Amino acid sequence: MTPVTVKGVNPADVKDVARAQTDENRPWWVRTYIPAILGGMGVTMRHLIANLRNRRNTATIEYPEVKREYSPRFRGRHYLKKRPSGDPRCVACYMCATACPADCIFIVAGEHPDPAIEKYPVEFVIDGLRCIYCGYCVDACPEDAIAMTRDYEMAGYHREDFIWDKDYLLNWRDRVEREDGYQPYEGEIDKERMSRGRL
Amino acid sequence: MDGTGLAISLAKAGFVAFLLLNAVPLLVWLERRGAAFIQDRIGPNRTSIAGFALAGLVQPLADVVKFMFKEDFVPPSANRTFYLLAPIITLIPALMTFAVVPFADVVRIGERLVQMQVADLNVGILYVFAIASLGVYGVVLAGWASNNKYSFLGSVRASAQMISYELSMGLSVLGLVMVFGTLQLDDMVRAQGARLFGVLPLWGIVLQPLGFLLFVISVFAETNRLPFDLAESEAELVVGYHTEYSSMKFATFFMAEYIAMTTGAALIVSLFLGGWQVPFVSSETLNGWTADLLGPGAGSWLAALIQFGSFSAKLGFFLWLFIWVRWTLPRFRYDQLMRLGWKVMLPLALANLLVTAAVLLVIDGAAGR
Ligand code: SF4
Ligand code: SF4
């Protein structure tokens, strides 16, 4: 094997350079670490003073008053979409429940009175505590019936508060305003990329 | 001791205890807010009374209330007696050590001259070392009694660290004891009122710069503060010896840490930075001025107040240094800690002692004593 050479560096010197950088070859006052410690304390003091002067550089987001801007693809609490008639778009095909890795979607299918629509969900429940917010259900849905919002403020006093039934999933956005989050992909599908496992 | 003397002693003890206990919430506030600003955060600023958060100063109050009402849990496998005893054993020495720290010059009450120091022991420094080292028993007991491997490791580390650094701590002060020729802290502080060539105050730090450095480092190690907080090590040992402690018992450890920190800072100030001496103004000059202003009785009070202010300012700086260093330096690795203690600090302290002794011998010889 030929030695790897870096332009301008004589391979014979490399050892010396490496040795020169070990502790033993630094001057004694560097080796006390005191200059380095004082330098570090200078850095922290500079930050302290700058942050006392103004809050321009502080990373804190003062939460309830100020909220973080999330991406439009944020995967927050789900909602079920409606048809113009107000019925759910869902046809109870179980695709989302099948795709769900957390196994937290429970559907009971029923016959729809409209013969054009084959089935509809009599019950549609998502367990918000088991859900991992992966968005697979959104991707799986052939009817564009389930989507996600940018809602991350999910707190409750009881576990039952997180069992979201059909009525809740259809209507909760009427009560609280939340921006759209992760939505089904609507562009062209690149077969090539898909074969590599990407949409 | 007559009745008045007793009353005065009690008042002084009460004053010091009050001061120390109230320093704790202030320090916690300083630590949390200071840390936040150093790390580009904001820190606690929400808790408020009637809308006044006082820059987060109300937070410690809420913390105390929380500590009092939290469940007081004793692990079933713990050794109950020692488990309950440990926080007390940690707190008491921390409080006791401060007794010998003088915080102002003598004050005149009527005919009486009152020393502003809880106890002027003639073994001053020895008392400090004797009592301060007792604190580690609390830490060791806590770790052992909780019956938890992390706590146990924490206390083993604490005891090893304590032994290693106590040596260099004692040796670094010995030089000062030789220079001043006394063990009494009050006498030491008084001696530091002298000036070199009429300009430079002859503080301990001027006489013993290396001793100062070694002592400060040892105090950091003795109080288990970063970079020497191996007994706690949040990352590896959860929080070491007090992992199993909750509610007020945990708060007691917390208090002990901050009080030990205050005492350590007070010792640094008294030994090396002139204690209550106001820089460039000797106690006699100051007392002269205030006596002209208010008469000898009230004048001595004003002078004492000014000196107490000077003491507090220096103390405050060192307390801030503790916090500042904590948020600047990372923790040592254990072998580094031991190497620093035994192979660097101890030889340096010994060398410092030898050189001091030699110089003193030469000076005394020249003076023909
Ligand atoms: S987001 Fe993922 S885990 Fe949650 S319901 Fe949909 S598929 Fe299941
Ligand atoms: S995949 Fe869509 S249509 Fe099918 S059950 Fe789920 S939400 Fe309904």
Coordinates of C-alpha atoms and ligand atoms in Angstrom, one line a residue:
Chain A
M1 CA 0.0 0.0 0.0
T2 CA 1.3 3.4 -0.9
P3 CA 1.1 5.9 2.0
V4 CA -1.5 8.6 1.6
T5 CA 0.1 11.9 1.1
V6 CA -1.4 15.3 1.8
K7 CA -0.3 18.1 -0.4
G8 CA 2.4 20.2 1.3
V9 CA 2.9 17.8 4.2
N10 CA 6.0 15.7 4.2
P11 CA 4.8 12.2 5.5
A12 CA 8.0 12.1 7.6
D13 CA 6.8 15.2 9.5
V14 CA 3.3 13.8 10.3
K15 CA 4.6 12.0 13.4
D16 CA 6.3 15.2 14.7
V17 CA 3.1 17.2 14.1
A18 CA 1.1 14.6 16.0
R19 CA 3.6 14.6 18.8
A20 CA 3.8 18.3 18.9
Q21 CA 0.1 18.4 19.7
T22 CA 0.2 16.1 22.7
D23 CA 0.0 17.7 26.1
E24 CA 3.6 17.0 27.1
N25 CA 4.9 19.4 24.4
R26 CA 2.7 22.3 25.3
P27 CA 4.2 25.1 27.5
W28 CA 3.7 24.5 31.2
W29 CA 1.3 27.4 31.6
V30 CA -1.0 25.9 29.0
R31 CA -0.8 22.6 30.7
T32 CA -2.1 24.0 34.0
Y33 CA -5.3 24.5 32.0
I34 CA -5.8 27.8 33.8
P35 CA -5.8 30.0 30.6
A36 CA -8.3 27.6 29.0
I37 CA -10.5 27.6 32.0
L38 CA -10.4 31.4 32.2
G39 CA -11.2 31.5 28.5
G40 CA -14.2 29.3 29.0
M41 CA -15.5 31.4 31.8
G42 CA -15.1 34.4 29.6
V43 CA -17.3 32.7 27.0
T44 CA -20.1 31.9 29.5
M45 CA -19.9 35.4 31.0
R46 CA -20.2 36.9 27.5
H47 CA -23.4 34.9 26.9
L48 CA -24.8 35.9 30.3
I49 CA -24.2 39.6 29.7
A50 CA -25.6 39.5 26.2
N51 CA -28.7 37.7 27.4
L52 CA -29.2 40.1 30.2
R53 CA -29.0 43.0 27.8
N54 CA -31.6 41.6 25.4
R55 CA -33.4 38.4 24.7
R56 CA -32.4 38.3 21.1
N57 CA -30.3 35.1 21.3
T58 CA -32.3 33.1 23.9
A59 CA -33.7 30.0 22.5
T60 CA -36.6 29.8 24.9
I61 CA -40.1 30.0 23.4
E62 CA -42.4 31.3 26.1
Y63 CA -45.0 28.6 25.3
P64 CA -48.5 29.5 26.1
E65 CA -48.1 33.0 24.7
V66 CA -45.7 32.2 21.9
K67 CA -46.0 29.0 19.9
R68 CA -43.5 27.3 17.7
E69 CA -44.2 27.4 14.0
Y70 CA -44.4 23.8 12.8
S71 CA -44.0 22.5 9.3
P72 CA -47.2 22.0 7.2
R73 CA -46.3 18.3 7.2
F74 CA -46.4 18.1 11.0
R75 CA -48.2 15.0 12.1
G76 CA -50.5 16.0 14.9
R77 CA -54.0 14.9 16.0
H78 CA -56.0 13.3 13.2
Y79 CA -59.4 14.3 11.8
L80 CA -61.9 12.6 9.6
K81 CA -62.9 14.4 6.4
K82 CA -66.6 14.8 5.5
R83 CA -68.5 14.6 2.2
P84 CA -70.5 17.6 1.2
S85 CA -73.5 15.9 2.7
G86 CA -71.8 15.9 6.1
D87 CA -71.2 12.1 6.2
P88 CA -67.7 10.8 6.7
R89 CA -65.8 10.1 3.5
C90 CA -64.5 6.9 5.0
V91 CA -65.7 3.7 3.4
A92 CA -64.6 1.5 6.3
C93 CA -62.1 -0.4 4.1
Y94 CA -59.8 -1.1 7.1
M95 CA -56.7 -0.1 5.1
C96 CA -55.6 2.4 7.8
A97 CA -56.2 0.0 10.6
T98 CA -54.2 -2.6 8.7
A99 CA -51.4 -0.2 8.0
C100 CA -51.3 1.2 11.6
P101 CA -48.1 -0.1 13.3
A102 CA -49.5 0.8 16.7
D103 CA -52.7 -1.1 16.1
C104 CA -54.8 1.7 17.5
I105 CA -57.5 2.2 15.0
F106 CA -60.8 0.3 15.6
I107 CA -63.4 0.3 12.9
V108 CA -66.9 -1.3 12.8
A109 CA -68.2 -1.3 9.2
G110 CA -71.9 -1.0 8.3
E111 CA -74.0 -1.0 5.1
H112 CA -74.7 2.4 3.7
P113 CA -78.2 3.3 2.6
D114 CA -76.8 5.0 -0.5
P115 CA -76.0 2.1 -3.0
A116 CA -73.3 4.2 -4.6
I117 CA -71.4 3.9 -1.3
E118 CA -70.7 0.4 -0.3
K119 CA -69.9 0.7 3.4
Y120 CA -69.5 3.3 6.1
P121 CA -67.9 3.2 9.5
V122 CA -70.5 2.6 12.2
E123 CA -67.7 3.2 14.7
F124 CA -64.3 4.7 14.1
V125 CA -62.1 5.0 17.1
I126 CA -58.4 6.1 17.4
D127 CA -56.6 5.6 20.7
G128 CA -54.6 8.7 20.9
L129 CA -52.3 7.3 23.6
R130 CA -51.3 4.3 21.6
C131 CA -50.9 6.2 18.4
I132 CA -47.3 7.0 17.4
Y133 CA -48.3 9.8 15.0
C134 CA -46.5 8.1 12.1
G135 CA -49.1 9.1 9.5
Y136 CA -49.3 5.7 7.9
C137 CA -53.0 5.8 8.2
V138 CA -53.1 8.9 6.1
D139 CA -50.9 7.4 3.5
A140 CA -52.9 4.1 3.4
C141 CA -56.4 5.7 3.0
P142 CA -57.7 5.2 -0.6
E143 CA -60.5 7.7 -0.1
D144 CA -58.6 10.7 1.3
A145 CA -60.8 10.3 4.3
I146 CA -58.3 10.7 7.2
A147 CA -55.7 13.4 7.6
M148 CA -53.7 15.0 10.3
T149 CA -53.5 18.5 11.8
R150 CA -50.8 20.5 13.4
D151 CA -52.4 20.1 16.8
Y152 CA -49.9 18.9 19.4
E153 CA -51.6 20.3 22.5
M154 CA -53.1 17.1 23.7
A155 CA -53.6 17.0 27.4
G156 CA -56.3 15.4 29.4
Y157 CA -57.3 14.5 32.9
H158 CA -58.3 10.9 32.0
R159 CA -57.1 8.2 29.7
E160 CA -60.6 8.1 28.2
D161 CA -60.1 11.6 27.0
F162 CA -57.8 10.2 24.4
I163 CA -60.1 7.6 22.9
W164 CA -61.4 9.6 20.0
D165 CA -64.5 8.3 18.5
K166 CA -66.1 8.9 15.1
D167 CA -68.1 11.9 16.2
Y168 CA -65.1 13.5 17.8
L169 CA -62.8 12.9 14.9
L170 CA -65.3 14.3 12.4
N171 CA -66.2 17.4 14.4
W172 CA -63.5 18.5 16.8
R173 CA -62.0 21.0 14.3
D174 CA -65.3 22.9 14.3
R175 CA -64.7 23.6 18.0
V176 CA -60.9 24.4 17.9
E177 CA -59.1 26.0 15.1
R178 CA -56.1 24.0 14.1
E179 CA -54.1 24.2 10.9
D180 CA -53.8 21.3 8.5
G181 CA -50.9 19.0 9.1
Y182 CA -49.9 15.9 7.2
Q183 CA -52.1 15.3 4.2
P184 CA -52.3 12.5 1.7
Y185 CA -49.8 12.8 -1.1
E186 CA -51.5 14.2 -4.2
G187 CA -48.7 14.7 -6.7
E188 CA -47.4 12.4 -9.4
I189 CA -46.1 9.1 -8.2
D190 CA -42.5 8.4 -9.3
K191 CA -42.5 4.7 -9.8
E192 CA -38.7 4.6 -9.9
R193 CA -38.4 6.3 -6.5
M194 CA -41.2 4.2 -5.1
S195 CA -39.3 1.1 -6.0
R196 CA -36.5 2.4 -3.8
G197 CA -39.0 2.8 -1.0
R198 CA -39.6 6.5 -1.2
L199 CA -42.7 8.4 -2.3
Chain B
M1 CA -21.1 34.3 81.0
D2 CA -23.7 36.6 82.4
G3 CA -27.3 37.1 81.1
T4 CA -26.5 39.9 78.6
G5 CA -23.6 38.0 77.2
L6 CA -25.7 34.9 76.6
A7 CA -28.4 37.0 75.0
I8 CA -25.8 38.6 72.7
S9 CA -24.4 35.2 71.8
L10 CA -27.9 33.8 71.0
A11 CA -28.7 36.9 68.9
K12 CA -25.5 36.4 66.9
A13 CA -26.1 32.7 66.4
G14 CA -29.7 33.5 65.4
F15 CA -28.5 36.1 62.9
V16 CA -26.0 33.8 61.3
A17 CA -28.5 30.9 61.0
F18 CA -31.1 33.3 59.6
L19 CA -28.6 34.6 57.1
L20 CA -27.5 31.1 56.0
L21 CA -31.0 29.7 55.7
N22 CA -32.1 32.6 53.7
A23 CA -29.1 32.5 51.4
V24 CA -30.4 29.2 50.1
P25 CA -33.4 30.3 48.1
L26 CA -31.5 33.2 46.8
L27 CA -28.7 31.0 45.7
V28 CA -31.1 28.6 44.1
W29 CA -32.6 31.5 42.2
L30 CA -29.2 32.8 41.2
E31 CA -28.2 29.4 40.1
R32 CA -31.2 28.7 38.0
R33 CA -31.5 32.1 36.4
G34 CA -27.7 32.4 35.9
A35 CA -27.5 29.0 34.4
A36 CA -30.4 29.9 32.1
F37 CA -28.8 33.1 30.8
I38 CA -25.4 31.4 30.4
Q39 CA -27.1 28.7 28.3
D40 CA -29.1 31.1 26.2
R41 CA -32.3 30.3 28.0
I42 CA -34.6 32.4 30.2
G43 CA -35.2 30.3 33.3
P44 CA -38.1 30.2 35.7
N45 CA -40.1 33.3 35.4
R46 CA -43.7 32.1 35.7
T47 CA -44.5 31.7 39.4
S48 CA -45.9 34.9 40.7
I49 CA -47.7 36.4 43.6
A50 CA -50.5 38.7 42.5
G51 CA -48.8 39.0 39.1
F52 CA -45.3 39.9 40.4
A53 CA -42.8 37.2 39.5
L54 CA -39.9 39.4 40.8
A55 CA -37.7 38.0 38.0
G56 CA -38.3 34.5 39.2
L57 CA -37.6 35.1 42.9
V58 CA -41.0 33.7 43.8
Q59 CA -40.1 30.3 42.3
P60 CA -38.0 29.2 45.3
L61 CA -41.1 29.9 47.5
A62 CA -43.2 27.6 45.4
D63 CA -40.5 25.0 45.4
V64 CA -40.4 25.0 49.2
V65 CA -44.2 24.6 49.4
K66 CA -43.9 21.8 46.9
F67 CA -41.2 20.1 48.9
M68 CA -43.3 20.2 52.0
F69 CA -46.3 18.7 50.5
K70 CA -44.7 16.0 48.4
E71 CA -45.0 12.4 49.4
D72 CA -42.3 11.5 51.9
F73 CA -41.2 8.1 50.8
V74 CA -38.8 5.8 52.5
P75 CA -37.7 2.9 50.3
P76 CA -38.8 -0.3 51.9
S77 CA -35.3 -1.9 51.7
A78 CA -33.6 1.1 53.2
N79 CA -32.1 1.2 56.6
R80 CA -34.6 3.5 58.2
T81 CA -32.6 4.9 61.0
F82 CA -29.6 5.9 59.0
Y83 CA -31.8 6.9 56.0
L84 CA -33.6 9.5 58.2
L85 CA -30.4 10.6 60.0
A86 CA -28.3 11.2 56.9
P87 CA -29.8 14.5 55.7
I88 CA -29.5 15.9 59.2
I89 CA -25.9 14.8 59.5
T90 CA -25.2 16.6 56.3
L91 CA -27.0 19.8 57.2
I92 CA -25.8 20.4 60.7
P93 CA -22.0 20.5 60.0
A94 CA -22.7 22.8 57.1
L95 CA -24.5 25.2 59.4
M96 CA -22.0 24.8 62.3
T97 CA -18.9 25.7 60.3
F98 CA -20.0 29.2 59.8
A99 CA -19.8 29.9 63.6
V100 CA -16.1 30.8 63.5
V101 CA -16.3 33.2 60.5
P102 CA -16.1 36.8 61.6
F103 CA -18.3 39.1 59.6
A104 CA -17.4 42.6 61.0
D105 CA -15.1 44.3 63.4
V106 CA -16.0 44.6 67.1
V107 CA -19.1 46.6 67.9
R108 CA -19.5 48.7 71.0
I109 CA -22.7 48.2 73.0
G110 CA -22.5 50.4 76.1
E111 CA -19.4 49.4 77.8
R112 CA -19.2 46.1 76.1
L113 CA -17.1 45.2 73.1
V114 CA -19.0 42.6 71.1
Q115 CA -17.2 40.5 68.5
M116 CA -19.2 40.0 65.3
Q117 CA -18.5 36.3 65.2
V118 CA -20.6 33.6 66.8
A119 CA -17.6 31.9 68.4
D120 CA -14.1 33.1 68.6
L121 CA -12.4 29.8 69.1
N122 CA -8.7 29.8 69.5
V123 CA -8.5 26.7 67.3
G124 CA -10.5 28.4 64.6
I125 CA -9.2 26.7 61.4
L126 CA -8.9 23.3 63.1
Y127 CA -12.5 23.6 64.1
V128 CA -13.5 24.4 60.5
F129 CA -11.7 21.3 59.2
A130 CA -13.0 19.1 61.9
I131 CA -16.6 20.0 61.4
A132 CA -16.6 20.5 57.6
S133 CA -15.3 16.9 57.1
L134 CA -18.2 15.6 59.2
G135 CA -20.5 16.5 56.3
V136 CA -19.2 13.6 54.3
Y137 CA -20.6 11.1 56.8
G138 CA -24.1 12.3 55.9
V139 CA -23.3 11.6 52.3
V140 CA -21.8 8.2 52.9
L141 CA -24.7 7.2 55.2
A142 CA -27.3 8.4 52.7
G143 CA -25.8 6.3 50.0
W144 CA -25.3 3.3 52.1
A145 CA -28.7 3.5 53.9
S146 CA -30.8 3.9 50.7
N147 CA -29.7 0.4 49.5
N148 CA -29.4 1.5 46.0
K149 CA -26.3 0.8 43.9
Y150 CA -26.2 4.3 42.3
S151 CA -26.4 5.9 45.7
F152 CA -23.8 3.7 47.1
L153 CA -21.4 4.4 44.2
G154 CA -22.0 8.1 44.7
S155 CA -21.1 7.9 48.4
V156 CA -18.1 5.8 47.8
R157 CA -16.9 8.4 45.4
A158 CA -17.7 11.2 47.8
S159 CA -15.6 9.7 50.6
A160 CA -12.6 9.0 48.4
Q161 CA -12.8 12.5 47.0
M162 CA -13.1 14.0 50.4
I163 CA -10.0 12.2 51.7
S164 CA -8.0 13.2 48.7
Y165 CA -8.8 16.9 48.8
E166 CA -8.9 17.4 52.5
L167 CA -5.2 16.9 52.5
S168 CA -4.3 19.6 50.1
M169 CA -7.0 21.8 51.6
G170 CA -5.4 21.6 55.0
L171 CA -1.9 22.0 53.6
S172 CA -2.8 25.0 51.5
V173 CA -4.0 26.8 54.6
L174 CA -1.1 25.8 56.7
G175 CA 1.1 28.3 54.9
L176 CA -1.3 31.1 55.9
V177 CA -1.3 29.9 59.4
M178 CA 2.5 30.2 59.5
V179 CA 2.5 33.6 58.0
F180 CA -0.1 35.0 60.4
G181 CA 1.0 32.9 63.3
T182 CA -2.5 32.2 64.5
L183 CA -5.4 29.8 64.1
Q184 CA -8.0 32.3 65.0
L185 CA -9.9 33.6 62.0
D186 CA -10.6 36.9 63.6
D187 CA -6.9 37.5 64.2
M188 CA -6.2 36.5 60.6
V189 CA -8.7 38.9 59.2
R190 CA -7.4 41.7 61.4
A191 CA -3.8 40.9 60.3
Q192 CA -5.0 41.3 56.7
G193 CA -5.7 45.0 57.4
A194 CA -2.0 45.7 57.0
R195 CA -0.7 47.1 53.8
L196 CA 2.4 46.5 51.7
F197 CA 4.3 49.8 50.9
G198 CA 1.1 51.5 52.1
V199 CA -0.7 50.6 48.9
L200 CA -1.3 46.9 48.3
P201 CA -3.6 45.4 51.0
L202 CA -1.7 42.5 52.5
W203 CA -4.5 40.0 52.0
G204 CA -3.9 36.3 52.1
I205 CA -4.1 36.1 48.4
V206 CA -1.1 38.4 48.1
L207 CA 0.9 36.5 50.6
Q208 CA -0.1 33.0 49.4
P209 CA -1.3 33.1 45.8
L210 CA -0.7 29.4 45.2
G211 CA -2.2 28.6 48.5
F212 CA -5.3 30.6 47.5
L213 CA -5.6 28.7 44.2
L214 CA -5.2 25.3 45.9
F215 CA -7.7 26.3 48.6
V216 CA -10.3 27.4 46.2
I217 CA -10.0 24.2 44.2
S218 CA -10.2 22.2 47.3
V219 CA -13.3 24.0 48.5
F220 CA -14.9 23.2 45.2
A221 CA -14.1 19.6 45.7
E222 CA -15.2 19.6 49.4
T223 CA -18.6 21.1 48.5
N224 CA -19.1 18.6 45.7
R225 CA -19.6 21.3 43.2
L226 CA -18.9 21.0 39.5
P227 CA -16.3 20.1 38.2
F228 CA -16.0 17.9 41.3
D229 CA -19.5 16.7 41.7
L230 CA -18.7 13.1 41.1
A231 CA -20.8 12.1 44.1
E232 CA -23.9 13.3 42.2
S233 CA -23.1 12.9 38.5
E234 CA -26.6 13.3 37.1
A235 CA -25.6 11.5 34.0
E236 CA -24.0 8.3 35.3
L237 CA -25.3 7.9 38.9
V238 CA -28.8 9.5 38.5
V239 CA -27.9 11.9 41.3
G240 CA -25.8 9.7 43.4
Y241 CA -26.2 9.6 47.1
H242 CA -29.6 11.3 47.2
T243 CA -31.3 9.4 44.4
E244 CA -33.7 7.8 46.9
Y245 CA -34.6 10.9 48.8
S246 CA -37.8 12.8 48.2
S247 CA -39.7 15.8 49.6
M248 CA -38.2 17.6 52.5
K249 CA -35.4 15.1 53.0
F250 CA -34.1 15.9 49.6
A251 CA -34.6 19.6 50.3
T252 CA -32.4 19.2 53.3
F253 CA -29.6 17.8 51.2
F254 CA -30.1 20.6 48.8
M255 CA -29.9 23.2 51.6
A256 CA -26.8 21.5 53.0
E257 CA -25.1 21.8 49.6
Y258 CA -25.8 25.5 49.3
I259 CA -25.0 26.3 52.9
A260 CA -21.7 24.4 52.6
M261 CA -21.1 26.5 49.5
T262 CA -21.7 29.7 51.5
T263 CA -19.5 28.6 54.3
G264 CA -16.8 27.6 51.8
A265 CA -17.0 31.0 50.1
A266 CA -16.9 32.7 53.5
L267 CA -13.7 30.8 54.4
I268 CA -12.1 31.8 51.2
V269 CA -13.0 35.4 51.8
S270 CA -11.9 35.4 55.5
L271 CA -8.6 33.6 54.8
F272 CA -7.5 35.1 51.6
L273 CA -9.5 38.2 50.8
G274 CA -9.4 40.2 54.0
G275 CA -12.7 39.0 55.3
W276 CA -14.6 42.1 56.5
Q277 CA -11.7 44.5 55.8
V278 CA -12.8 47.3 53.5
P279 CA -10.1 47.6 50.9
F280 CA -7.8 50.5 51.5
V281 CA -9.6 51.7 54.6
S282 CA -8.3 50.2 57.8
S283 CA -10.7 49.4 60.5
E284 CA -9.3 52.1 62.8
T285 CA -9.7 54.8 60.1
L286 CA -13.2 53.7 59.4
N287 CA -14.2 53.6 63.0
G288 CA -12.7 57.1 63.4
W289 CA -14.8 58.5 60.6
T290 CA -18.0 56.9 61.8
A291 CA -17.3 57.9 65.4
D292 CA -16.9 61.5 64.3
L293 CA -20.2 61.2 62.6
L294 CA -22.3 59.4 65.1
G295 CA -20.3 59.1 68.3
P296 CA -18.4 55.9 69.4
G297 CA -21.4 53.7 70.1
A298 CA -23.5 54.2 67.0
G299 CA -20.4 54.8 65.0
S300 CA -19.0 51.3 65.7
W301 CA -22.4 50.0 64.4
L302 CA -22.2 51.9 61.2
A303 CA -18.6 50.8 60.7
A304 CA -19.6 47.2 61.3
L305 CA -22.4 47.6 58.8
I306 CA -20.0 48.9 56.2
Q307 CA -17.6 46.1 56.9
F308 CA -20.4 43.5 56.8
G309 CA -21.3 45.0 53.4
S310 CA -17.7 44.5 52.2
F311 CA -17.8 41.0 53.5
S312 CA -21.0 40.2 51.8
A313 CA -19.8 41.7 48.5
K314 CA -16.8 39.4 48.5
L315 CA -18.9 36.5 49.6
G316 CA -21.4 37.2 46.9
F317 CA -18.6 37.2 44.3
F318 CA -17.3 33.8 45.4
L319 CA -20.8 32.4 45.5
W320 CA -21.3 33.6 42.0
L321 CA -18.0 32.1 41.1
F322 CA -19.2 28.7 42.2
I323 CA -22.2 29.0 40.0
W324 CA -20.3 30.4 37.1
V325 CA -17.7 27.6 37.2
R326 CA -20.5 25.0 37.4
W327 CA -22.0 26.2 34.2
T328 CA -18.7 26.5 32.4
L329 CA -16.7 23.4 33.2
P330 CA -17.6 19.8 32.5
R331 CA -17.1 17.1 35.2
F332 CA -13.8 15.4 35.7
R333 CA -13.4 11.8 35.0
Y334 CA -12.7 9.8 38.2
D335 CA -9.1 9.0 37.4
Q336 CA -8.5 12.7 36.5
L337 CA -9.9 13.7 39.8
M338 CA -7.6 11.4 41.7
R339 CA -4.6 12.4 39.7
L340 CA -5.3 16.1 40.2
G341 CA -5.8 15.5 43.9
W342 CA -2.8 13.3 44.7
K343 CA -0.3 14.1 42.0
V344 CA -0.8 17.8 41.4
M345 CA -2.5 19.5 44.4
L346 CA -0.7 17.6 47.1
P347 CA 2.9 18.1 45.9
L348 CA 2.1 21.8 45.1
A349 CA 0.6 22.3 48.5
L350 CA 3.7 20.7 50.1
A351 CA 6.0 22.8 48.0
N352 CA 4.1 25.9 48.9
L353 CA 4.4 25.0 52.6
L354 CA 8.2 24.4 52.3
V355 CA 8.8 27.6 50.4
T356 CA 6.7 29.6 52.9
A357 CA 8.6 28.1 55.8
A358 CA 12.0 28.8 54.2
V359 CA 11.0 32.4 53.5
L360 CA 9.7 33.0 57.0
L361 CA 12.9 31.5 58.4
V362 CA 15.0 33.9 56.4
I363 CA 12.9 36.9 57.3
D364 CA 13.0 36.0 61.0
G365 CA 16.7 35.4 60.8
A366 CA 17.2 38.8 59.2
A367 CA 15.1 40.4 61.9
G368 CA 17.4 38.7 64.4
R369 CA 14.7 36.7 66.2
Ligands
SF4_1 S1 -50.6 7.9 12.8 FE1 -49.7 5.9 12.7 S2 -50.0 5.0 14.7 FE2 -51.4 6.7 14.6 S3 -53.3 5.9 13.9 FE3 -52.2 6.5 12.1 S4 -51.1 4.7 11.4 FE4 -51.8 4.4 13.5
SF4_2 S1 -58.3 3.8 5.1 FE1 -59.6 5.6 4.8 S2 -61.4 4.8 4.0 FE2 -60.3 3.1 4.7 S3 -61.1 2.8 6.8 FE3 -59.4 4.0 7.0 S4 -60.1 6.1 6.9 FE4 -61.7 4.8 6.2

